[in-house]
């Protein structure tokens, strides 16, 4: 087993980290430095990642792990290190390639921003954290990078902080994903306690859970899996914690492509895949994953139909596609989930960057204010079309193959989810054709639009090529990825002619319907909204999820804070005033203190003791 | 040692040598008071500040030397195959120099030294007229804290407590011309009085039941009488707990904290938040593990109830501290409420008791205390610089700091991330170790409350970060005095180092501290 390159894999995250440090130290006023360092460091990472991947491709059993003693408490020793498996190798390539292309693209897109080097330093820090997350060999290190990724996302979403929406979105993204992270942390703690020797590294986790040996009780396994899944739900924008992802579109568009399409949001899927043995040991947890994923897929796809902001449509599409990946994992198809992650990373990054190119040209994000860009921005249009076809699942583009695999698995395992998946695929095709036709066809709404500079179009072309070919690594006739990824455990899904036909037909149907409505006009655009305005409203308002959160969580919590302060100010104070007033009545000469508050504190203290004693000791005597 | 045989041992000259750190501080305090008296009114008092710092560092040197000496002796004894305890017991075990007290003394002295250093640049005569007094009064206060950590007897313990309290009453009121400061001092005196009264009341019950003041003797007495006088023991323990609960500002005994922290000069706020709180924790640790731990007999699980009470206090402090902070915009009140929540975190390892698998309570506690020291003092020194620049105490003062003073803002981010418990900071590992400990003791409800309250706390900690990054600049120059800069950077670097390699520190604590030698006074 030759691991020449794998043992140097730890360098991959260090390239961007070095770039970050240099930008922090010398970045001020050096506009070109950010571009150069960002691109160079991510390119170095990409080259090494590809070498690592080739090494793993040529030798399917290549594996490298290195760890050193890191923490020591009580009788427990925690190691930290990195591990290169086939799964990590493919993730490394996904992350570094998208990161490199986004760096190049940003050179054009962010050209006029005065804080361009700050931007590149944040991106470098993000790449470092994300690559660290991918390479981590144990849960604790993964969690640390997981949090760092969240902090970087916070900074990048709020990069244009002068927009209040961007600020609010950054906060929302951070707080909402934190809820998920709390679940993940609890899951890790539970795992820590129940694992033999308190081991947290993936190898031993795999050994313990593989084959359901009963080392850890079934109920506990389910809890651990569900808590880890909650972390994944937060990061990967699954229902009901998806609300942050569409808002996060307030960040610069290259960031949406990098973080909110290809890498960070995929971290949740990656986490589930990395701890797949735990999930496989609990059917309940698998079902939860599958149904949450399936529900998210259809839920977000329907919302996407009624949105008017080009990036928000893509964001809901991302949520929905992540739902597909989760569904695949929940249906016991590791290959399906990772395969879709792989293809989605390319075509969704392509779509976001294409959208960025459009926004760059027309300076609006509302698709109704665009139109007829097809003739003016040829490269953007063609590449965007490829991305849209891949997303809609039209053969032979990459999205078709991965979606087909998921749908096929669903049909075999849970036909209900197959129906859901097909319906979501229909909506996907429909909102993409709506988006495409409104933006690129029809009459031009302004005449100043022009093609973007080559630093932006070249990444588009590269991604478009990838969006076409990436699907061929795993087709019904060719099981390369599955065998390689799961060591032959998952067999090819063969046959499936019917599923392929249905999946392609549904995609074409969605596109055709979109064409009828938005180009040909056979069906009036207000066909639905005139008959069922409530339905459109419900979708526009995203099923009122934000309002629901406001009502159920934000307000009660704020209220609690207010209440505690009010109790402090009025109730306790009032009691004291009453007591004090009586005292004053009795002793006319009673001194008046400067502030009424101080008696309050004494009284609260005494009340505290009484309650404490009554509650804890009382139960022993009565 | 049996209570009946116990005789008052006088302090011999050789014993006095062990008390060198305390003597040095007292000598410095007296000399500086005299110096202050003879110095001309107009000349600056910074020299007194530097001398105070010198005294603290000398004392710290002696404490460290003693610890190293003890470690050497222990390894010698081990090499010779003896299991010798290296604990130094003075005056019939009423004053103990062991790893427990020494580690805490290091924390207190480092904290006070940092506080003096941060005052040197920011404390102005216009604000605090008696600058000399301000500096040298910190010395007896820290001696009080050291006595509390070292005492193995209720009497010494109480003396330390009062020494610390009375000097801090004065320190809080140092901004003589500010009404807020005098009000804060007054409130602190009254609350402090209530606290002392409660503690004394509780102590008198313990004495009444056992007839002893030595903690070891009380532990034995409690073990014998737990079945006979459960009610009296409950009263004793709970009143002591409540009195100390005031000192550590744990909910529901925290109400004074916000007012007093706000009114006090910023360095004194830092002192109250770190040293005063830490010393009270030391006492709780002693009382809970040394005495209450034994108060059980079949059918009368007094010990379990005391541990439960500590847990309940911890939970209340975490939840109330973080929710009340949601609506707070004044930085010092925010620090006070975050201090309430942090008191809750530090109470968790105290409430875990010692169960089979888990015995690293002290390590978890002291590690978090050290991290808390760094992040609180660091954040407060950044704040004192900022509030000088903008002229008010609101969170808004931080707005656009990243663009005005990027390095100071970077340091502040480290502190806020650490307070919020995010990696890569000491705060993350501090909380993680406590969480792991609680998980090991299978106290899942406290784990859940801890996680929930830290999620709530992100909301207000990130308010500060958002101010720094995502607000437009206000045009005040930020002038960071060299001394404050040193404090800020020492704290920031140490916080990050503890966040990357917490191992060595934790190993050191675990390899030296032993429950049998350090906590159980027998």
PDB file of C-alpha atoms in Angstrom, chain A residues 99-308:
ATOM      1  CA  UNK A  99     -12.548  26.823  -3.420  1.00  0.00           C
ATOM      2  CA  UNK A 100      -9.918  27.408  -6.106  1.00  0.00           C
ATOM      3  CA  UNK A 101     -12.491  28.322  -8.740  1.00  0.00           C
ATOM      4  CA  UNK A 102     -14.289  30.641  -6.324  1.00  0.00           C
ATOM      5  CA  UNK A 103     -11.029  32.365  -5.486  1.00  0.00           C
ATOM      6  CA  UNK A 104     -10.373  33.001  -9.166  1.00  0.00           C
ATOM      7  CA  UNK A 105     -13.932  34.130  -9.729  1.00  0.00           C
ATOM      8  CA  UNK A 106     -13.836  36.502  -6.750  1.00  0.00           C
ATOM      9  CA  UNK A 107     -10.841  38.252  -8.234  1.00  0.00           C
ATOM     10  CA  UNK A 108     -13.247  39.599 -10.811  1.00  0.00           C
ATOM     11  CA  UNK A 109     -16.409  39.758  -8.766  1.00  0.00           C
ATOM     12  CA  UNK A 110     -14.967  41.589  -5.761  1.00  0.00           C
ATOM     13  CA  UNK A 111     -12.617  43.762  -7.808  1.00  0.00           C
ATOM     14  CA  UNK A 112     -14.153  47.041  -6.725  1.00  0.00           C
ATOM     15  CA  UNK A 113     -14.704  46.209  -3.093  1.00  0.00           C
ATOM     16  CA  UNK A 114     -12.469  48.254  -0.852  1.00  0.00           C
ATOM     17  CA  UNK A 115     -12.039  45.447   1.658  1.00  0.00           C
ATOM     18  CA  UNK A 116     -11.058  42.865  -0.921  1.00  0.00           C
ATOM     19  CA  UNK A 117      -8.061  41.584   1.030  1.00  0.00           C
ATOM     20  CA  UNK A 118     -10.193  41.164   4.157  1.00  0.00           C
ATOM     21  CA  UNK A 119     -12.561  39.142   1.995  1.00  0.00           C
ATOM     22  CA  UNK A 120      -9.809  36.855   0.782  1.00  0.00           C
ATOM     23  CA  UNK A 121      -8.462  36.411   4.280  1.00  0.00           C
ATOM     24  CA  UNK A 122     -11.916  35.277   5.487  1.00  0.00           C
ATOM     25  CA  UNK A 123     -12.192  32.899   2.520  1.00  0.00           C
ATOM     26  CA  UNK A 124      -8.761  31.463   3.301  1.00  0.00           C
ATOM     27  CA  UNK A 125      -9.701  30.974   6.943  1.00  0.00           C
ATOM     28  CA  UNK A 126     -12.886  29.268   5.834  1.00  0.00           C
ATOM     29  CA  UNK A 127     -11.042  26.920   3.489  1.00  0.00           C
ATOM     30  CA  UNK A 128      -8.653  26.025   6.282  1.00  0.00           C
ATOM     31  CA  UNK A 129     -11.506  25.200   8.672  1.00  0.00           C
ATOM     32  CA  UNK A 130     -13.461  23.231   6.095  1.00  0.00           C
ATOM     33  CA  UNK A 131     -10.451  21.172   5.052  1.00  0.00           C
ATOM     34  CA  UNK A 132      -9.601  20.588   8.700  1.00  0.00           C
ATOM     35  CA  UNK A 133     -13.133  19.327   9.206  1.00  0.00           C
ATOM     36  CA  UNK A 134     -12.771  16.936   6.300  1.00  0.00           C
ATOM     37  CA  UNK A 135      -9.429  15.563   7.474  1.00  0.00           C
ATOM     38  CA  UNK A 136     -10.299  15.265  11.180  1.00  0.00           C
ATOM     39  CA  UNK A 137      -9.869  11.757  12.492  1.00  0.00           C
ATOM     40  CA  UNK A 138     -12.011  12.107  15.584  1.00  0.00           C
ATOM     41  CA  UNK A 139     -15.267  13.689  16.667  1.00  0.00           C
ATOM     42  CA  UNK A 140     -13.753  16.345  18.907  1.00  0.00           C
ATOM     43  CA  UNK A 141     -11.394  17.789  16.300  1.00  0.00           C
ATOM     44  CA  UNK A 142     -14.197  17.614  13.793  1.00  0.00           C
ATOM     45  CA  UNK A 143     -16.396  19.553  16.192  1.00  0.00           C
ATOM     46  CA  UNK A 144     -13.754  22.238  16.673  1.00  0.00           C
ATOM     47  CA  UNK A 145     -13.425  22.789  12.930  1.00  0.00           C
ATOM     48  CA  UNK A 146     -17.178  22.524  12.607  1.00  0.00           C
ATOM     49  CA  UNK A 147     -17.507  25.537  14.929  1.00  0.00           C
ATOM     50  CA  UNK A 148     -14.749  27.437  13.151  1.00  0.00           C
ATOM     51  CA  UNK A 149     -16.550  26.918   9.874  1.00  0.00           C
ATOM     52  CA  UNK A 150     -19.622  28.418  11.490  1.00  0.00           C
ATOM     53  CA  UNK A 151     -17.705  31.471  12.687  1.00  0.00           C
ATOM     54  CA  UNK A 152     -16.236  32.035   9.206  1.00  0.00           C
ATOM     55  CA  UNK A 153     -19.670  31.702   7.683  1.00  0.00           C
ATOM     56  CA  UNK A 154     -20.886  34.337  10.138  1.00  0.00           C
ATOM     57  CA  UNK A 155     -18.145  36.729   9.065  1.00  0.00           C
ATOM     58  CA  UNK A 156     -18.661  36.089   5.365  1.00  0.00           C
ATOM     59  CA  UNK A 157     -22.449  36.305   5.350  1.00  0.00           C
ATOM     60  CA  UNK A 158     -22.172  39.602   7.199  1.00  0.00           C
ATOM     61  CA  UNK A 159     -19.356  40.814   4.998  1.00  0.00           C
ATOM     62  CA  UNK A 160     -21.395  43.688   3.623  1.00  0.00           C
ATOM     63  CA  UNK A 161     -22.354  44.749   7.087  1.00  0.00           C
ATOM     64  CA  UNK A 162     -23.609  48.138   5.984  1.00  0.00           C
ATOM     65  CA  UNK A 163     -26.731  46.337   4.768  1.00  0.00           C
ATOM     66  CA  UNK A 164     -28.927  45.676   7.815  1.00  0.00           C
ATOM     67  CA  UNK A 165     -30.254  42.509   6.133  1.00  0.00           C
ATOM     68  CA  UNK A 166     -26.736  41.133   5.868  1.00  0.00           C
ATOM     69  CA  UNK A 167     -26.138  41.749   9.541  1.00  0.00           C
ATOM     70  CA  UNK A 168     -29.407  40.139  10.527  1.00  0.00           C
ATOM     71  CA  UNK A 169     -28.717  37.196   8.216  1.00  0.00           C
ATOM     72  CA  UNK A 170     -25.264  36.657   9.690  1.00  0.00           C
ATOM     73  CA  UNK A 171     -26.701  36.577  13.160  1.00  0.00           C
ATOM     74  CA  UNK A 172     -29.517  34.283  12.157  1.00  0.00           C
ATOM     75  CA  UNK A 173     -27.181  31.886  10.366  1.00  0.00           C
ATOM     76  CA  UNK A 174     -24.981  31.700  13.391  1.00  0.00           C
ATOM     77  CA  UNK A 175     -27.658  31.302  16.051  1.00  0.00           C
ATOM     78  CA  UNK A 176     -29.765  28.791  14.118  1.00  0.00           C
ATOM     79  CA  UNK A 177     -26.830  26.559  13.245  1.00  0.00           C
ATOM     80  CA  UNK A 178     -25.728  26.827  16.862  1.00  0.00           C
ATOM     81  CA  UNK A 179     -28.953  25.123  17.891  1.00  0.00           C
ATOM     82  CA  UNK A 180     -27.932  22.216  15.712  1.00  0.00           C
ATOM     83  CA  UNK A 181     -24.377  22.355  17.041  1.00  0.00           C
ATOM     84  CA  UNK A 182     -25.665  22.038  20.586  1.00  0.00           C
ATOM     85  CA  UNK A 183     -27.288  18.785  19.518  1.00  0.00           C
ATOM     86  CA  UNK A 184     -24.053  17.590  17.981  1.00  0.00           C
ATOM     87  CA  UNK A 185     -22.112  18.447  21.127  1.00  0.00           C
ATOM     88  CA  UNK A 186     -24.577  16.489  23.256  1.00  0.00           C
ATOM     89  CA  UNK A 187     -24.250  13.602  20.818  1.00  0.00           C
ATOM     90  CA  UNK A 188     -20.467  13.681  21.159  1.00  0.00           C
ATOM     91  CA  UNK A 189     -20.736  13.764  24.947  1.00  0.00           C
ATOM     92  CA  UNK A 190     -23.053  10.784  24.919  1.00  0.00           C
ATOM     93  CA  UNK A 191     -20.741   8.966  22.553  1.00  0.00           C
ATOM     94  CA  UNK A 192     -17.783   9.850  24.750  1.00  0.00           C
ATOM     95  CA  UNK A 193     -19.434   8.325  27.740  1.00  0.00           C
ATOM     96  CA  UNK A 194     -20.612   5.115  26.151  1.00  0.00           C
ATOM     97  CA  UNK A 195     -17.659   4.309  23.921  1.00  0.00           C
ATOM     98  CA  UNK A 196     -15.219   1.767  25.293  1.00  0.00           C
ATOM     99  CA  UNK A 197     -12.140   3.689  26.514  1.00  0.00           C
ATOM    100  CA  UNK A 198     -13.999   6.918  25.750  1.00  0.00           C
ATOM    101  CA  UNK A 199     -12.562   6.788  22.272  1.00  0.00           C
ATOM    102  CA  UNK A 200     -13.826   9.381  19.847  1.00  0.00           C
ATOM    103  CA  UNK A 201     -11.891   8.498  16.706  1.00  0.00           C
ATOM    104  CA  UNK A 202     -13.813   7.345  13.667  1.00  0.00           C
ATOM    105  CA  UNK A 203     -11.935   4.084  13.316  1.00  0.00           C
ATOM    106  CA  UNK A 204     -12.935   2.822  16.716  1.00  0.00           C
ATOM    107  CA  UNK A 205     -16.434   4.295  16.425  1.00  0.00           C
ATOM    108  CA  UNK A 206     -16.764   2.275  13.225  1.00  0.00           C
ATOM    109  CA  UNK A 207     -15.505  -0.872  14.911  1.00  0.00           C
ATOM    110  CA  UNK A 208     -17.883  -0.554  17.832  1.00  0.00           C
ATOM    111  CA  UNK A 209     -21.018   0.107  15.849  1.00  0.00           C
ATOM    112  CA  UNK A 210     -20.326  -1.971  12.779  1.00  0.00           C
ATOM    113  CA  UNK A 211     -22.542  -4.967  12.562  1.00  0.00           C
ATOM    114  CA  UNK A 212     -24.507  -3.839  15.594  1.00  0.00           C
ATOM    115  CA  UNK A 213     -22.481  -5.852  18.092  1.00  0.00           C
ATOM    116  CA  UNK A 214     -24.499  -4.662  21.060  1.00  0.00           C
ATOM    117  CA  UNK A 215     -21.584  -3.028  22.842  1.00  0.00           C
ATOM    118  CA  UNK A 216     -23.794   0.024  23.129  1.00  0.00           C
ATOM    119  CA  UNK A 217     -27.466  -0.397  23.911  1.00  0.00           C
ATOM    120  CA  UNK A 218     -29.878   0.127  21.042  1.00  0.00           C
ATOM    121  CA  UNK A 219     -31.693   3.033  22.683  1.00  0.00           C
ATOM    122  CA  UNK A 220     -28.468   4.883  23.341  1.00  0.00           C
ATOM    123  CA  UNK A 221     -27.326   4.297  19.770  1.00  0.00           C
ATOM    124  CA  UNK A 222     -30.500   5.864  18.503  1.00  0.00           C
ATOM    125  CA  UNK A 223     -30.028   8.877  20.764  1.00  0.00           C
ATOM    126  CA  UNK A 224     -26.431   9.363  19.677  1.00  0.00           C
ATOM    127  CA  UNK A 225     -27.363   9.092  16.022  1.00  0.00           C
ATOM    128  CA  UNK A 226     -30.302  11.464  16.364  1.00  0.00           C
ATOM    129  CA  UNK A 227     -28.248  14.064  18.237  1.00  0.00           C
ATOM    130  CA  UNK A 228     -25.491  13.913  15.628  1.00  0.00           C
ATOM    131  CA  UNK A 229     -28.159  14.217  12.980  1.00  0.00           C
ATOM    132  CA  UNK A 230     -29.478  17.378  14.676  1.00  0.00           C
ATOM    133  CA  UNK A 231     -26.050  18.889  14.156  1.00  0.00           C
ATOM    134  CA  UNK A 232     -26.211  17.888  10.506  1.00  0.00           C
ATOM    135  CA  UNK A 233     -29.717  19.327  10.227  1.00  0.00           C
ATOM    136  CA  UNK A 234     -28.439  22.693  11.389  1.00  0.00           C
ATOM    137  CA  UNK A 235     -25.447  22.855   9.064  1.00  0.00           C
ATOM    138  CA  UNK A 236     -27.072  21.256   6.044  1.00  0.00           C
ATOM    139  CA  UNK A 237     -30.193  23.367   6.249  1.00  0.00           C
ATOM    140  CA  UNK A 238     -32.663  20.539   6.790  1.00  0.00           C
ATOM    141  CA  UNK A 239     -36.181  21.182   8.003  1.00  0.00           C
ATOM    142  CA  UNK A 240     -36.855  22.751  10.515  1.00  0.00           C
ATOM    143  CA  UNK A 241     -33.465  24.456  10.851  1.00  0.00           C
ATOM    144  CA  UNK A 242     -33.281  25.426   7.176  1.00  0.00           C
ATOM    145  CA  UNK A 243     -34.421  29.018   7.789  1.00  0.00           C
ATOM    146  CA  UNK A 244     -30.946  30.485   7.935  1.00  0.00           C
ATOM    147  CA  UNK A 245     -29.765  29.310   4.532  1.00  0.00           C
ATOM    148  CA  UNK A 246     -31.974  31.462   2.265  1.00  0.00           C
ATOM    149  CA  UNK A 247     -31.253  34.533   4.396  1.00  0.00           C
ATOM    150  CA  UNK A 248     -27.547  33.836   4.178  1.00  0.00           C
ATOM    151  CA  UNK A 249     -27.789  34.793   0.513  1.00  0.00           C
ATOM    152  CA  UNK A 250     -27.176  38.358   1.679  1.00  0.00           C
ATOM    153  CA  UNK A 251     -23.494  37.509   1.623  1.00  0.00           C
ATOM    154  CA  UNK A 252     -21.373  38.046  -1.508  1.00  0.00           C
ATOM    155  CA  UNK A 253     -22.355  35.615  -4.268  1.00  0.00           C
ATOM    156  CA  UNK A 254     -19.009  33.754  -4.525  1.00  0.00           C
ATOM    157  CA  UNK A 255     -19.524  32.941  -0.853  1.00  0.00           C
ATOM    158  CA  UNK A 256     -22.933  31.504  -1.568  1.00  0.00           C
ATOM    159  CA  UNK A 257     -21.300  29.282  -4.175  1.00  0.00           C
ATOM    160  CA  UNK A 258     -18.475  28.197  -1.927  1.00  0.00           C
ATOM    161  CA  UNK A 259     -20.103  27.898   1.471  1.00  0.00           C
ATOM    162  CA  UNK A 260     -23.813  27.612   0.892  1.00  0.00           C
ATOM    163  CA  UNK A 261     -23.770  25.301  -2.090  1.00  0.00           C
ATOM    164  CA  UNK A 262     -20.690  23.155  -2.253  1.00  0.00           C
ATOM    165  CA  UNK A 263     -18.833  22.910   1.036  1.00  0.00           C
ATOM    166  CA  UNK A 264     -20.175  23.977   4.423  1.00  0.00           C
ATOM    167  CA  UNK A 265     -23.759  22.932   3.879  1.00  0.00           C
ATOM    168  CA  UNK A 266     -22.456  19.605   2.624  1.00  0.00           C
ATOM    169  CA  UNK A 267     -20.611  19.186   5.925  1.00  0.00           C
ATOM    170  CA  UNK A 268     -23.792  17.880   7.535  1.00  0.00           C
ATOM    171  CA  UNK A 269     -24.130  15.190   4.885  1.00  0.00           C
ATOM    172  CA  UNK A 270     -20.447  14.436   5.255  1.00  0.00           C
ATOM    173  CA  UNK A 271     -20.846  14.126   9.029  1.00  0.00           C
ATOM    174  CA  UNK A 272     -23.616  11.577   8.669  1.00  0.00           C
ATOM    175  CA  UNK A 273     -21.555   9.710   6.083  1.00  0.00           C
ATOM    176  CA  UNK A 274     -18.500   9.779   8.331  1.00  0.00           C
ATOM    177  CA  UNK A 275     -20.435   8.318  11.257  1.00  0.00           C
ATOM    178  CA  UNK A 276     -22.505   6.094   9.026  1.00  0.00           C
ATOM    179  CA  UNK A 277     -21.861   3.023  11.137  1.00  0.00           C
ATOM    180  CA  UNK A 278     -23.699   4.609  14.056  1.00  0.00           C
ATOM    181  CA  UNK A 279     -26.699   5.348  11.877  1.00  0.00           C
ATOM    182  CA  UNK A 280     -26.693   1.907  10.350  1.00  0.00           C
ATOM    183  CA  UNK A 281     -26.879   0.449  13.827  1.00  0.00           C
ATOM    184  CA  UNK A 282     -30.210   2.139  14.470  1.00  0.00           C
ATOM    185  CA  UNK A 283     -33.094   1.700  12.057  1.00  0.00           C
ATOM    186  CA  UNK A 284     -35.094   4.402  13.868  1.00  0.00           C
ATOM    187  CA  UNK A 285     -32.370   6.949  13.289  1.00  0.00           C
ATOM    188  CA  UNK A 286     -32.096   5.913   9.641  1.00  0.00           C
ATOM    189  CA  UNK A 287     -35.823   6.387   9.182  1.00  0.00           C
ATOM    190  CA  UNK A 288     -35.668   9.817  10.794  1.00  0.00           C
ATOM    191  CA  UNK A 289     -32.845  10.806   8.460  1.00  0.00           C
ATOM    192  CA  UNK A 290     -34.695   9.482   5.430  1.00  0.00           C
ATOM    193  CA  UNK A 291     -38.009  11.159   6.214  1.00  0.00           C
ATOM    194  CA  UNK A 292     -36.530  14.477   7.299  1.00  0.00           C
ATOM    195  CA  UNK A 293     -34.495  14.466   4.099  1.00  0.00           C
ATOM    196  CA  UNK A 294     -37.444  13.545   1.926  1.00  0.00           C
ATOM    197  CA  UNK A 295     -39.695  16.112   3.542  1.00  0.00           C
ATOM    198  CA  UNK A 296     -37.060  18.822   3.179  1.00  0.00           C
ATOM    199  CA  UNK A 297     -36.612  17.939  -0.482  1.00  0.00           C
ATOM    200  CA  UNK A 298     -40.251  18.500  -1.379  1.00  0.00           C
ATOM    201  CA  UNK A 299     -40.856  21.284   1.143  1.00  0.00           C
ATOM    202  CA  UNK A 300     -38.029  23.491  -0.120  1.00  0.00           C
ATOM    203  CA  UNK A 301     -38.691  22.674  -3.770  1.00  0.00           C
ATOM    204  CA  UNK A 302     -42.246  23.989  -3.502  1.00  0.00           C
ATOM    205  CA  UNK A 303     -41.035  27.195  -1.822  1.00  0.00           C
ATOM    206  CA  UNK A 304     -38.523  27.653  -4.637  1.00  0.00           C
ATOM    207  CA  UNK A 305     -41.369  27.888  -7.107  1.00  0.00           C
ATOM    208  CA  UNK A 306     -42.705  31.118  -5.619  1.00  0.00           C
ATOM    209  CA  UNK A 307     -39.543  33.073  -4.860  1.00  0.00           C
ATOM    210  CA  UNK A 308     -38.459  36.046  -6.940  1.00  0.00           C
TER     211      UNK A 308
END
